[in-house]
Amino acid sequence: NIEHDMAWFTRQKTARDAAPPGQEKSVRTEGLWLKCDGCRQIIWRKALEETLQVCPKCGFHFKINAVARLRMLFDNAEWIEHDRTLMSTDPLEFVDQRSYKERLAAMKKATSLNDAIVSASGKLNGRPVNICVLELKFIGGSVGTVVGEVLTRAVERSAESRHPLIVVSASGGMRMQEGMVSLVQMAKV
């Protein structure tokens, strides 16, 4: 039957395509494919994961978040996180389009982080290291009091343990919502 043979082409449903009575048939493909910003080709997400977020066709590097970076760096993707409970206050009670408190709450929800940095220790190629990774999605990876304090503690932890410290910086600079308090972090660190 030519109608049945052409169903795939004309998108006509056949009896075998129908869902069981009372149920709706659905196919989940959302998120399985991505378009490369470099070559505009469609890439299977699994292929991208296997190449550590580098397009296998053109070599374009996709953005990765702080936790994904740690997974790539630490042996067996295992680490101990430090200073996770530190959270920014609103020392200036800053408001622009919305309050700084609202902005912090939105960023915490969006990234599952308390601030723009993750500090961890573990092994990299069998060697104990401390790694701090900034999260660009958290207010542009900007440096405020928490980022400054976490970096300072990481430096002190590394000096005490005599383990190397690696900082993966992805920052838009100092956090304007904390004013001079954030600028002092440069001198502190």
GROMACS .gro file of C-alpha atoms in nm:
model
  189
    1ASN     CA    1   0.000   0.000   0.000
    2ILE     CA    2   0.164   0.322  -0.114
    3GLU     CA    3  -0.021   0.533   0.148
    4HIS     CA    4   0.127   0.325   0.430
    5ASP     CA    5   0.477   0.337   0.277
    6MET     CA    6   0.465   0.718   0.246
    7ALA     CA    7   0.332   0.777   0.599
    8TRP     CA    8   0.679   0.852   0.735
    9PHE     CA    9   0.730   1.112   0.464
   10THR     CA   10   0.396   1.287   0.483
   11ARG     CA   11   0.372   1.253   0.862
   12GLN     CA   12   0.048   1.058   0.846
   13LYS     CA   13  -0.011   0.840   1.151
   14THR     CA   14  -0.058   0.469   1.106
   15ALA     CA   15  -0.216   0.224   1.349
   16ARG     CA   16   0.125   0.120   1.484
   17ASP     CA   17   0.210   0.487   1.563
   18ALA     CA   18  -0.099   0.530   1.777
   19ALA     CA   19  -0.075   0.533   2.156
   20PRO     CA   20  -0.264   0.275   2.362
   21PRO     CA   21  -0.626   0.378   2.427
   22GLY     CA   22  -0.652   0.649   2.692
   23GLN     CA   23  -0.282   0.741   2.670
   24GLU     CA   24  -0.099   1.003   2.470
   25LYS     CA   25   0.214   0.896   2.285
   26SER     CA   26   0.515   1.121   2.330
   27VAL     CA   27   0.879   1.104   2.234
   28ARG     CA   28   1.129   1.292   2.447
   29THR     CA   29   1.408   1.440   2.238
   30GLU     CA   30   1.436   1.780   2.405
   31GLY     CA   31   1.790   1.841   2.523
   32LEU     CA   32   1.940   1.546   2.333
   33TRP     CA   33   2.076   1.768   2.057
   34LEU     CA   34   2.250   2.107   2.060
   35LYS     CA   35   2.345   2.350   1.789
   36CYS     CA   36   2.710   2.453   1.785
   37ASP     CA   37   2.765   2.830   1.800
   38GLY     CA   38   3.086   2.782   1.603
   39CYS     CA   39   2.986   2.576   1.299
   40ARG     CA   40   2.605   2.581   1.343
   41GLN     CA   41   2.595   2.201   1.314
   42ILE     CA   42   2.360   1.988   1.525
   43ILE     CA   43   2.553   1.781   1.782
   44TRP     CA   44   2.435   1.491   1.993
   45ARG     CA   45   2.471   1.591   2.361
   46LYS     CA   46   2.644   1.262   2.450
   47ALA     CA   47   2.912   1.326   2.185
   48LEU     CA   48   2.966   1.672   2.335
   49GLU     CA   49   3.004   1.524   2.685
   50GLU     CA   50   3.260   1.274   2.556
   51THR     CA   51   3.471   1.559   2.414
   52LEU     CA   52   3.450   1.763   2.738
   53GLN     CA   53   3.213   2.021   2.587
   54VAL     CA   54   3.420   2.081   2.272
   55CYS     CA   55   3.243   2.054   1.936
   56PRO     CA   56   3.371   1.737   1.768
   57LYS     CA   57   3.319   1.901   1.426
   58CYS     CA   58   3.487   2.243   1.459
   59GLY     CA   59   3.656   2.255   1.801
   60PHE     CA   60   3.429   2.527   1.945
   61HIS     CA   61   3.437   2.529   2.328
   62PHE     CA   62   3.094   2.535   2.492
   63LYS     CA   63   3.046   2.713   2.826
   64ILE     CA   64   3.054   2.491   3.133
   65ASN     CA   65   2.952   2.567   3.487
   66ALA     CA   66   3.172   2.550   3.797
   67VAL     CA   67   3.057   2.204   3.908
   68ALA     CA   68   3.112   2.058   3.560
   69ARG     CA   69   3.463   2.206   3.564
   70LEU     CA   70   3.536   2.036   3.896
   71ARG     CA   71   3.406   1.705   3.757
   72MET     CA   72   3.655   1.739   3.472
   73LEU     CA   73   3.950   1.829   3.691
   74PHE     CA   74   3.925   1.603   3.995
   75ASP     CA   75   4.015   1.235   3.968
   76ASN     CA   76   3.699   1.021   3.953
   77ALA     CA   77   3.497   1.344   3.986
   78GLU     CA   78   3.542   1.323   4.365
   79TRP     CA   79   3.612   1.619   4.590
   80ILE     CA   80   3.543   1.774   4.928
   81GLU     CA   81   3.373   2.112   4.909
   82HIS     CA   82   3.472   2.392   5.147
   83ASP     CA   83   3.300   2.707   5.270
   84ARG     CA   84   2.969   2.626   5.099
   85THR     CA   85   2.762   2.784   5.375
   86LEU     CA   86   2.909   3.134   5.339
   87MET     CA   87   2.651   3.378   5.202
   88SER     CA   88   2.658   3.743   5.106
   89THR     CA   89   2.480   3.993   5.319
   90ASP     CA   90   2.353   4.319   5.177
   91PRO     CA   91   2.589   4.565   5.350
   92LEU     CA   92   2.472   4.864   5.143
   93GLU     CA   93   2.105   4.763   5.108
   94PHE     CA   94   2.166   4.815   4.738
   95VAL     CA   95   1.878   4.858   4.491
   96ASP     CA   96   1.895   4.913   4.115
   97GLN     CA   97   1.627   4.749   3.895
   98ARG     CA   98   1.562   4.523   4.195
   99SER     CA   99   1.712   4.479   4.538
  100TYR     CA  100   2.044   4.301   4.583
  101LYS     CA  101   1.873   4.057   4.823
  102GLU     CA  102   1.628   3.961   4.546
  103ARG     CA  103   1.912   3.927   4.296
  104LEU     CA  104   2.106   3.699   4.533
  105ALA     CA  105   1.799   3.483   4.596
  106ALA     CA  106   1.737   3.449   4.221
  107MET     CA  107   2.100   3.352   4.159
  108LYS     CA  108   2.095   3.094   4.439
  109LYS     CA  109   1.786   2.937   4.288
  110ALA     CA  110   1.921   2.943   3.931
  111THR     CA  111   2.267   2.801   4.011
  112SER     CA  112   2.214   2.605   4.335
  113LEU     CA  113   2.515   2.795   4.474
  114ASN     CA  114   2.530   3.046   4.759
  115ASP     CA  115   2.774   3.266   4.568
  116ALA     CA  116   2.990   3.284   4.256
  117ILE     CA  117   3.259   3.042   4.372
  118VAL     CA  118   3.306   2.676   4.453
  119SER     CA  119   3.611   2.579   4.661
  120ALA     CA  120   3.710   2.214   4.682
  121SER     CA  121   3.997   1.980   4.752
  122GLY     CA  122   4.072   1.642   4.602
  123LYS     CA  123   4.320   1.479   4.369
  124LEU     CA  124   4.424   1.583   4.022
  125ASN     CA  125   4.625   1.314   3.843
  126GLY     CA  126   4.685   1.153   4.183
  127ARG     CA  127   4.819   1.471   4.343
  128PRO     CA  128   4.631   1.648   4.626
  129VAL     CA  129   4.517   1.995   4.517
  130ASN     CA  130   4.278   2.272   4.613
  131ILE     CA  131   4.069   2.418   4.334
  132CYS     CA  132   3.847   2.726   4.331
  133VAL     CA  133   3.616   2.776   4.033
  134LEU     CA  134   3.414   3.089   3.973
  135GLU     CA  135   3.062   3.057   3.834
  136LEU     CA  136   2.995   3.311   3.560
  137LYS     CA  137   2.617   3.255   3.582
  138PHE     CA  138   2.613   3.390   3.940
  139ILE     CA  139   2.601   3.768   3.884
  140GLY     CA  140   2.868   3.743   3.616
  141GLY     CA  141   3.109   3.560   3.846
  142SER     CA  142   3.162   3.891   4.021
  143VAL     CA  143   3.379   3.913   4.331
  144GLY     CA  144   3.210   4.021   4.651
  145THR     CA  145   3.281   3.951   5.017
  146VAL     CA  146   3.203   3.579   4.993
  147VAL     CA  147   3.424   3.517   4.690
  148GLY     CA  148   3.706   3.712   4.855
  149GLU     CA  149   3.671   3.519   5.181
  150VAL     CA  150   3.650   3.181   5.008
  151LEU     CA  151   3.962   3.260   4.801
  152THR     CA  152   4.147   3.376   5.112
  153ARG     CA  153   4.056   3.059   5.299
  154ALA     CA  154   4.165   2.848   5.001
  155VAL     CA  155   4.503   3.022   4.994
  156GLU     CA  156   4.544   2.966   5.369
  157ARG     CA  157   4.435   2.600   5.337
  158SER     CA  158   4.685   2.546   5.055
  159ALA     CA  159   4.969   2.714   5.243
  160GLU     CA  160   4.900   2.506   5.553
  161SER     CA  161   4.871   2.174   5.366
  162ARG     CA  162   5.143   2.268   5.113
  163HIS     CA  163   4.910   2.157   4.832
  164PRO     CA  164   4.884   2.358   4.510
  165LEU     CA  165   4.593   2.596   4.462
  166ILE     CA  166   4.432   2.622   4.119
  167VAL     CA  167   4.187   2.905   4.052
  168VAL     CA  168   3.968   2.884   3.743
  169SER     CA  169   3.859   3.242   3.694
  170ALA     CA  170   3.541   3.331   3.508
  171SER     CA  171   3.464   3.673   3.644
  172GLY     CA  172   3.313   3.998   3.535
  173GLY     CA  173   3.510   4.188   3.800
  174MET     CA  174   3.415   4.327   4.137
  175ARG     CA  175   3.052   4.321   4.253
  176MET     CA  176   2.911   4.674   4.235
  177GLN     CA  177   2.622   4.590   4.467
  178GLU     CA  178   2.871   4.562   4.755
  179GLY     CA  179   3.060   4.880   4.664
  180MET     CA  180   3.388   4.942   4.844
  181VAL     CA  181   3.342   4.621   5.046
  182SER     CA  182   3.395   4.420   4.726
  183LEU     CA  183   3.691   4.632   4.615
  184VAL     CA  184   3.870   4.557   4.942
  185GLN     CA  185   3.863   4.189   4.843
  186MET     CA  186   4.134   4.253   4.583
  187ALA     CA  187   4.377   4.367   4.852
  188LYS     CA  188   4.264   4.093   5.088
  189VAL     CA  189   4.326   3.813   4.841
   0.00000   0.00000   0.00000
